[in-house]
PDB file of C-alpha atoms and ligand atoms in Angstrom:
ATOM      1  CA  UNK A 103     -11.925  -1.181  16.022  1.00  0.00           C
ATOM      2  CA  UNK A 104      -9.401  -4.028  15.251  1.00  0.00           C
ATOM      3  CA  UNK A 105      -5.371  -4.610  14.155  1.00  0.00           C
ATOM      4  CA  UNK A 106      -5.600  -6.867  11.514  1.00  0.00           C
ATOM      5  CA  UNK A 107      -2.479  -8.947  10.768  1.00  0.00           C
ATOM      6  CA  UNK A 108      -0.438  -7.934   8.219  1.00  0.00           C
ATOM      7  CA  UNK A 109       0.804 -10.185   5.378  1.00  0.00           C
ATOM      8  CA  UNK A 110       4.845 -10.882   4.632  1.00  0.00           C
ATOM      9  CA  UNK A 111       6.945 -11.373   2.150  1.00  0.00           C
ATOM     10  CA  UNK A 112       7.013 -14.172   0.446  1.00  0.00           C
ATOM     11  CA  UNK A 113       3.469 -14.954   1.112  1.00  0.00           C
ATOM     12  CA  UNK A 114       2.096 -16.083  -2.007  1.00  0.00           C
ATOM     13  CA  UNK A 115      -0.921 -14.124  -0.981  1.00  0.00           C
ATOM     14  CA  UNK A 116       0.497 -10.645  -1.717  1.00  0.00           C
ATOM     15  CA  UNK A 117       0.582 -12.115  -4.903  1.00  0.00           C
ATOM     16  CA  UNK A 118      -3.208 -12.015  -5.564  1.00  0.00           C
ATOM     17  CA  UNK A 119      -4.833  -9.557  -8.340  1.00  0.00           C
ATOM     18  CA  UNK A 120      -7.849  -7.581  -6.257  1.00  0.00           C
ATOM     19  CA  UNK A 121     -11.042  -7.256  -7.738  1.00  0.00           C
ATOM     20  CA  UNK A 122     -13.031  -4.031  -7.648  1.00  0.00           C
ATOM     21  CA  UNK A 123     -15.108  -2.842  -4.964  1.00  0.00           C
ATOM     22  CA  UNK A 124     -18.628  -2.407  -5.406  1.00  0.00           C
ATOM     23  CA  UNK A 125     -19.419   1.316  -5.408  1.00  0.00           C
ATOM     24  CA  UNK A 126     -22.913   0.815  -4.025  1.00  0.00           C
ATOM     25  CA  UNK A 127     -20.789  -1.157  -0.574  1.00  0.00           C
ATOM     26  CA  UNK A 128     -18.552   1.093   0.313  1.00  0.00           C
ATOM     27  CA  UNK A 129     -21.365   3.434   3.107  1.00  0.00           C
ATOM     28  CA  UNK A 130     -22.322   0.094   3.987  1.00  0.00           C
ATOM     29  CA  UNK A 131     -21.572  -0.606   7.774  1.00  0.00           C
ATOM     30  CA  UNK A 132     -19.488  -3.711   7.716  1.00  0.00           C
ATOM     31  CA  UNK A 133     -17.295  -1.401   5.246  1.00  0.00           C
ATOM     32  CA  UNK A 134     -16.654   1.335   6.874  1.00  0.00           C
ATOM     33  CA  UNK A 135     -15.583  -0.646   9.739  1.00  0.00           C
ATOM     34  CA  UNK A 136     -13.283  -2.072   7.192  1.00  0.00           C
ATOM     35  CA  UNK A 137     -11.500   1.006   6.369  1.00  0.00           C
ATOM     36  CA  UNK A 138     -11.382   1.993  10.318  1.00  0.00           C
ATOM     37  CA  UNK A 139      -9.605  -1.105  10.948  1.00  0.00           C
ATOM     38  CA  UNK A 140      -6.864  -0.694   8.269  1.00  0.00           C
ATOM     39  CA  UNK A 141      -6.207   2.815   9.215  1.00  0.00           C
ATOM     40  CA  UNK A 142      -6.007   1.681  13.005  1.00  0.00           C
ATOM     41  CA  UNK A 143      -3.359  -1.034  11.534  1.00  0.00           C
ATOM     42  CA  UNK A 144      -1.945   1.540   9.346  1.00  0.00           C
ATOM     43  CA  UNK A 145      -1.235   4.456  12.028  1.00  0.00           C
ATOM     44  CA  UNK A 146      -0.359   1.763  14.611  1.00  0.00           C
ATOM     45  CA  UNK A 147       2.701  -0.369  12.468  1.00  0.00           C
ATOM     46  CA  UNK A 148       3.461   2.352  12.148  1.00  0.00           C
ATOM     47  CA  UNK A 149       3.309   3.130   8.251  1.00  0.00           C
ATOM     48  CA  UNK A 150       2.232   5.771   6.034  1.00  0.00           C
ATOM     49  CA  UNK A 151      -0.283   3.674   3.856  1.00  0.00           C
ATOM     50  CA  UNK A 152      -1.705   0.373   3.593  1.00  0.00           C
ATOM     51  CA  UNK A 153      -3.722  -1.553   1.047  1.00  0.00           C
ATOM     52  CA  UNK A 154      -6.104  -4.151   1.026  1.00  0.00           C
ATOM     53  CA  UNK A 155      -4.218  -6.620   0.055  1.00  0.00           C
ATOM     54  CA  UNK A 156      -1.734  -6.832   2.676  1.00  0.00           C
ATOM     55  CA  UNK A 157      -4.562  -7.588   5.315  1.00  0.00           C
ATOM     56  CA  UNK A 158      -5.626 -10.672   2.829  1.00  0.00           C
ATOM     57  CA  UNK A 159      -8.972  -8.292   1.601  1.00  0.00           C
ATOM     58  CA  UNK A 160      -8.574  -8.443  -1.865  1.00  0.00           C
ATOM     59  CA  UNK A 161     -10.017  -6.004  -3.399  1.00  0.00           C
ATOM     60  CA  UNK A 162      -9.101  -2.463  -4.835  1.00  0.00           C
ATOM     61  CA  UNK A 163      -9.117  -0.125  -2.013  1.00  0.00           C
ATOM     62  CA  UNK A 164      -5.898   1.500   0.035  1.00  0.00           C
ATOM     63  CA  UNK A 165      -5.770   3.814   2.950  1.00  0.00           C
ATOM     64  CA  UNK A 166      -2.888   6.754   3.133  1.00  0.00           C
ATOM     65  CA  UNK A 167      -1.680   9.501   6.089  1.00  0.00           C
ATOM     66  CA  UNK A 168       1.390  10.816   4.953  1.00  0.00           C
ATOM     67  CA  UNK A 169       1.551  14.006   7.089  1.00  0.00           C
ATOM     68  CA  UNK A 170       3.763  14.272  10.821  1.00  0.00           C
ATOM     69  CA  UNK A 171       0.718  14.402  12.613  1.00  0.00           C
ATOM     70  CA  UNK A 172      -1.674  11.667  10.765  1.00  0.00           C
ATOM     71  CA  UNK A 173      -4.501  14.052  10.416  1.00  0.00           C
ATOM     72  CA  UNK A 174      -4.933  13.751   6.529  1.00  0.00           C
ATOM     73  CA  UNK A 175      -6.427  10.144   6.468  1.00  0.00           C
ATOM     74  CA  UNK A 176      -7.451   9.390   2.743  1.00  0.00           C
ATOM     75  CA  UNK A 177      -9.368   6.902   1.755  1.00  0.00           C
ATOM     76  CA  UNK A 178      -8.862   5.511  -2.114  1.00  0.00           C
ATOM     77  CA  UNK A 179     -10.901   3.228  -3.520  1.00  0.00           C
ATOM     78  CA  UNK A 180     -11.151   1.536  -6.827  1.00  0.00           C
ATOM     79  CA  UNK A 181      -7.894   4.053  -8.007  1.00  0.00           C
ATOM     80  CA  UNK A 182      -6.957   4.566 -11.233  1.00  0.00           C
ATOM     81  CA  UNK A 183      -4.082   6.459 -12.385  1.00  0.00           C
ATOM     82  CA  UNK A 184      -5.141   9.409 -15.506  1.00  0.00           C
ATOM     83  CA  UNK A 185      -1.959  11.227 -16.088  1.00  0.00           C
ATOM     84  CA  UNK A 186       1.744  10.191 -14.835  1.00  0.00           C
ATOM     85  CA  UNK A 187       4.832  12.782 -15.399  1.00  0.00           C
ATOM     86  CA  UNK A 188       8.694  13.172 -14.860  1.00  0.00           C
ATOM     87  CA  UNK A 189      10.409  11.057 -11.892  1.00  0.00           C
ATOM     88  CA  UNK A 190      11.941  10.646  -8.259  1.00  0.00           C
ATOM     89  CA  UNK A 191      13.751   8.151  -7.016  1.00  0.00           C
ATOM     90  CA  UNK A 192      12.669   7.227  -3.349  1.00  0.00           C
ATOM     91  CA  UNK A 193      13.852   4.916  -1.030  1.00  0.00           C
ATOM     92  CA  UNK A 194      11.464   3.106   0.039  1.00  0.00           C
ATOM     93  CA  UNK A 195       9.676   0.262   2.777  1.00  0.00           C
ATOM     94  CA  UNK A 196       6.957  -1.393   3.040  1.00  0.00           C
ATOM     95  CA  UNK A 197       4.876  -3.049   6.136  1.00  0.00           C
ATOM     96  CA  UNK A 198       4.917  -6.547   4.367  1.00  0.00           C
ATOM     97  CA  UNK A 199       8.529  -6.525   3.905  1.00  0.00           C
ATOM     98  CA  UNK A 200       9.800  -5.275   7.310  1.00  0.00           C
ATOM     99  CA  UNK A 201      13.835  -4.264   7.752  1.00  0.00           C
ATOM    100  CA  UNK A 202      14.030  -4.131   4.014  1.00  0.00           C
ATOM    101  CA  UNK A 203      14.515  -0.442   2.364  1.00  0.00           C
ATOM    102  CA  UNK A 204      15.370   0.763  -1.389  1.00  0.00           C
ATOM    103  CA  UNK A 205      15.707   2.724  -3.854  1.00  0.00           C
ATOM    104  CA  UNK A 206      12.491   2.890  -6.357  1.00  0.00           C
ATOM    105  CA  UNK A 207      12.378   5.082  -9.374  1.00  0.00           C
ATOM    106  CA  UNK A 208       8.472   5.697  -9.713  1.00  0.00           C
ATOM    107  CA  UNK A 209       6.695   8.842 -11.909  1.00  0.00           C
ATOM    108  CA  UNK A 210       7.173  12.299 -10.066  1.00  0.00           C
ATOM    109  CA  UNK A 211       3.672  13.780 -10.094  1.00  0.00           C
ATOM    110  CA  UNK A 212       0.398  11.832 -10.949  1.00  0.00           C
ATOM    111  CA  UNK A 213      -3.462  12.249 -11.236  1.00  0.00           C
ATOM    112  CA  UNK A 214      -5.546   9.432  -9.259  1.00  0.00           C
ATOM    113  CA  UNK A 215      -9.010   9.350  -9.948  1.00  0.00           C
ATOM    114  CA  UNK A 216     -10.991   6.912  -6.777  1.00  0.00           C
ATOM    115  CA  UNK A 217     -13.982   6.654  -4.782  1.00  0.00           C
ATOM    116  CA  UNK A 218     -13.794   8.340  -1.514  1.00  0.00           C
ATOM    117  CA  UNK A 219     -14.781   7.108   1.754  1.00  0.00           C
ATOM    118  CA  UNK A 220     -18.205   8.403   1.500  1.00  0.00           C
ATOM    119  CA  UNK A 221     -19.097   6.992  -2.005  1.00  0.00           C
ATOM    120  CA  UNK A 222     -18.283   9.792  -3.714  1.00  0.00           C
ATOM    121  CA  UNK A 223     -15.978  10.336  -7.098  1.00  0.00           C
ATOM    122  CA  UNK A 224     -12.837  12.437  -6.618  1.00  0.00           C
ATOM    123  CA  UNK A 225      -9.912  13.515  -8.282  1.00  0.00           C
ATOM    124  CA  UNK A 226      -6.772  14.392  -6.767  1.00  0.00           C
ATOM    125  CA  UNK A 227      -3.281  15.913  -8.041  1.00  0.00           C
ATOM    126  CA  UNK A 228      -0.297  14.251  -5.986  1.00  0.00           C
ATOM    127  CA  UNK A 229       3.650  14.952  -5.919  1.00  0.00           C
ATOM    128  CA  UNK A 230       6.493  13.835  -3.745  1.00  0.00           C
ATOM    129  CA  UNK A 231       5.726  10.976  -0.664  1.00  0.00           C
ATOM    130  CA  UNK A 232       2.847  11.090  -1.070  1.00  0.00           C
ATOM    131  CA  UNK A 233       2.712  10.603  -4.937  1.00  0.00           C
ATOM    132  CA  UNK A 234       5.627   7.780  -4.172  1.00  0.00           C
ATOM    133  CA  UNK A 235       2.914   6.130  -1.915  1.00  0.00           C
ATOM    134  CA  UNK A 236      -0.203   6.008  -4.023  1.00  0.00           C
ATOM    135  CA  UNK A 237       2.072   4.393  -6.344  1.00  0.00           C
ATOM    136  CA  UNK A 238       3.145   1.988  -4.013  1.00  0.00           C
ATOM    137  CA  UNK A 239      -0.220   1.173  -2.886  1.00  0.00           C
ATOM    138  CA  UNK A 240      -1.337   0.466  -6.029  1.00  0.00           C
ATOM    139  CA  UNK A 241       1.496  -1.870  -6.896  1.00  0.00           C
ATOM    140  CA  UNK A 242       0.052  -4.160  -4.276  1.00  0.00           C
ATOM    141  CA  UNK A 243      -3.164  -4.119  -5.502  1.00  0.00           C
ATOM    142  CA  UNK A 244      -1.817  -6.016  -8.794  1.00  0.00           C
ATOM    143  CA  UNK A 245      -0.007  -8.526  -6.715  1.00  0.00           C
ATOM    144  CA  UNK A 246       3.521  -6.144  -7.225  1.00  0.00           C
ATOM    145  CA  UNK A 247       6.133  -5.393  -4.327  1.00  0.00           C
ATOM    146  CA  UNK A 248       8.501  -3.248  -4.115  1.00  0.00           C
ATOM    147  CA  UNK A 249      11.095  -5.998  -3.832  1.00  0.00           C
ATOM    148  CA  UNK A 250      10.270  -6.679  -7.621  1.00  0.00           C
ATOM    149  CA  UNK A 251      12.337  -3.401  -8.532  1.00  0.00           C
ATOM    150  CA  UNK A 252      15.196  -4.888  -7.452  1.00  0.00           C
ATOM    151  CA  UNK A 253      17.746  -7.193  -8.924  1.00  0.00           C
ATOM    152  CA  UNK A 254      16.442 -11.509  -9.034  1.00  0.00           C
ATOM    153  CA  UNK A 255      19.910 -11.843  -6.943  1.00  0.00           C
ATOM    154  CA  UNK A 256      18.582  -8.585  -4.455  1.00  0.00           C
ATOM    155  CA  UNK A 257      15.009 -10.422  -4.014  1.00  0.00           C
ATOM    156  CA  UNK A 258      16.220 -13.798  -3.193  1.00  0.00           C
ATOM    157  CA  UNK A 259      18.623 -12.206  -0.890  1.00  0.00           C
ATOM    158  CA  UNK A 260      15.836 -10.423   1.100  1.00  0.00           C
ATOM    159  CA  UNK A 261      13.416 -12.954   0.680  1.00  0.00           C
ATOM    160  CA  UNK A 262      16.057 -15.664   2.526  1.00  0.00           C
ATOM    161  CA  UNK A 263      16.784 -13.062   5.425  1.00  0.00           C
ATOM    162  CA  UNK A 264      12.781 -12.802   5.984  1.00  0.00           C
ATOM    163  CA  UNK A 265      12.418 -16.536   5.794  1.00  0.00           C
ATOM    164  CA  UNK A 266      14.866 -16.894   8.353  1.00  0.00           C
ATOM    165  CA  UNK A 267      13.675 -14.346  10.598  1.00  0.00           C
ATOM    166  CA  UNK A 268      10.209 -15.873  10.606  1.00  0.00           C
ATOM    167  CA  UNK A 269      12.056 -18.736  11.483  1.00  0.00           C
ATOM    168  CA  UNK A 270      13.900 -17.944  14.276  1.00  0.00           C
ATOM    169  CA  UNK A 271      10.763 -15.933  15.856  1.00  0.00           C
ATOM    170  CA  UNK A 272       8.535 -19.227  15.786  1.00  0.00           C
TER     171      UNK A 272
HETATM  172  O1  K1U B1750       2.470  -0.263   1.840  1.00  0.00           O
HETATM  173  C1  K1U B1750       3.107  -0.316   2.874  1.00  0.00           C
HETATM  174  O2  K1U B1750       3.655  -1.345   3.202  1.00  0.00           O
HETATM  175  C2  K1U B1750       3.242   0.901   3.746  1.00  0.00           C
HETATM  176  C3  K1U B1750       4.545   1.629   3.490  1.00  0.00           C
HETATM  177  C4  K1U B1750       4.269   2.751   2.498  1.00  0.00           C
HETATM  178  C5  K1U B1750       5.438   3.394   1.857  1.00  0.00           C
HETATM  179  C6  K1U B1750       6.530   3.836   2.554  1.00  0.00           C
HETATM  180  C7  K1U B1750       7.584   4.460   1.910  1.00  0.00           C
HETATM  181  C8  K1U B1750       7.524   4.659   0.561  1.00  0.00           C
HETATM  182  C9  K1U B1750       6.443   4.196  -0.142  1.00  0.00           C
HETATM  183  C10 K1U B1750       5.388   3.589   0.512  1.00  0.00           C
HETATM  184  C11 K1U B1750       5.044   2.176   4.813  1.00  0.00           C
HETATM  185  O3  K1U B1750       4.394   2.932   5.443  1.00  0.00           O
HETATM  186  S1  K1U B1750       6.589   1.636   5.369  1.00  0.00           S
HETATM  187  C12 K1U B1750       6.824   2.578   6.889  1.00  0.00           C
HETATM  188  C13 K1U B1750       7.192   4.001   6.643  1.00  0.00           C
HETATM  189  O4  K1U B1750       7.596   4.346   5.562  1.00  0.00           O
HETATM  190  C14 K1U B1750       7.077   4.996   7.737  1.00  0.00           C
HETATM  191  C15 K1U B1750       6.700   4.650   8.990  1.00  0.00           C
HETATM  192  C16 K1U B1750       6.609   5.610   9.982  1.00  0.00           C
HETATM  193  C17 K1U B1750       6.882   6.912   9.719  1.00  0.00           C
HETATM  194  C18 K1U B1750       7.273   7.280   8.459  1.00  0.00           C
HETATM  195  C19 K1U B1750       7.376   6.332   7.466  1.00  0.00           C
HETATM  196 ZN1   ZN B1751       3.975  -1.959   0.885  1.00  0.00          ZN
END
């Protein structure tokens, strides 16, 4: 098992489109240890998801724990979204933009259809966080962060205060 580093705003690489994964890879070996590694990162950021992208793996895959006890690992990969209704308003974070929390207005209950962990097809019906967090997740795996809900003026402002912070910890 291994923390992998975690990708920050601005990077241009959060940024990058991820391809799909190969169904026929995902029982191989050097896979799975993959997905162990990102939910190792994930649980200890700590953070409620993570996806590929923000470890610099593009490619469409995301791993999610939303419950108080993180004993509901899921596994998501190649996700696409079949049916999208009403809307919450969250406020949100996000592991690549650390300090930084707001508002986002995303779709209130969704279908995600994905490849589980073991290869297989599945289906799931999601509301609340953890609809919020699929949604997320999936942002990043078209290059889009949460940052980009906000105002031009909001975004430069947060993306100055990160700068600087990188700055001042080097
Ligand atoms: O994608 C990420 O950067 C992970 C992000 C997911 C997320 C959080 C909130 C709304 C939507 C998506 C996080 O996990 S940020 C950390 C966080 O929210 C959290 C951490 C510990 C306990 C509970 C929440
Ligand atoms: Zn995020």
């Amino acid at each position: 098992m291994a923390l992998l580093p975690i990708l920050e705003f601005p990077d241009p690489r959060l940024r990058t489109q991820a391809v799909a994964v190969d169904p026929a890879a995902v029982t191989a070996p050097a896979f799975q240890q993959l997905l162990d590694d990102m939910l190792e990162t994930m649980y200890e950021a700590p953070g409620i998801g993570l996806a590929a992208s923000q470890v610099d793996v593009h490619q469409r895959f995301m791993v999610i724990d939303v419950t108080e006890e993180k004993t509901r690992p899921l596994v998501f990969i190649n996700p696409q979204i079949t049916a999208r209704e009403g809307e919450q308003v969250y406020q949100e974070g996000c592991l690549s933009v650390p300090g930084v929390f707001a508002d986002v207005t995303r779709a209130s209950r969704i279908t995600v259809q994905a490849i589980g962990r073991d290869g297989q097809p599945f289906e799931l019906d999601a509301d609340g966080l953890l609809a919020v967090c699929i949604q997320h997740e999936m942002d990043h795996l078209i290059g889009k962060l949460f940052v980009d809900y906000l105002s031009p003026l909001k975004r430069e402002m947060v993306r100055k205060k990160l700068v600087k912070a990188k700055r001042n910890a080097a």
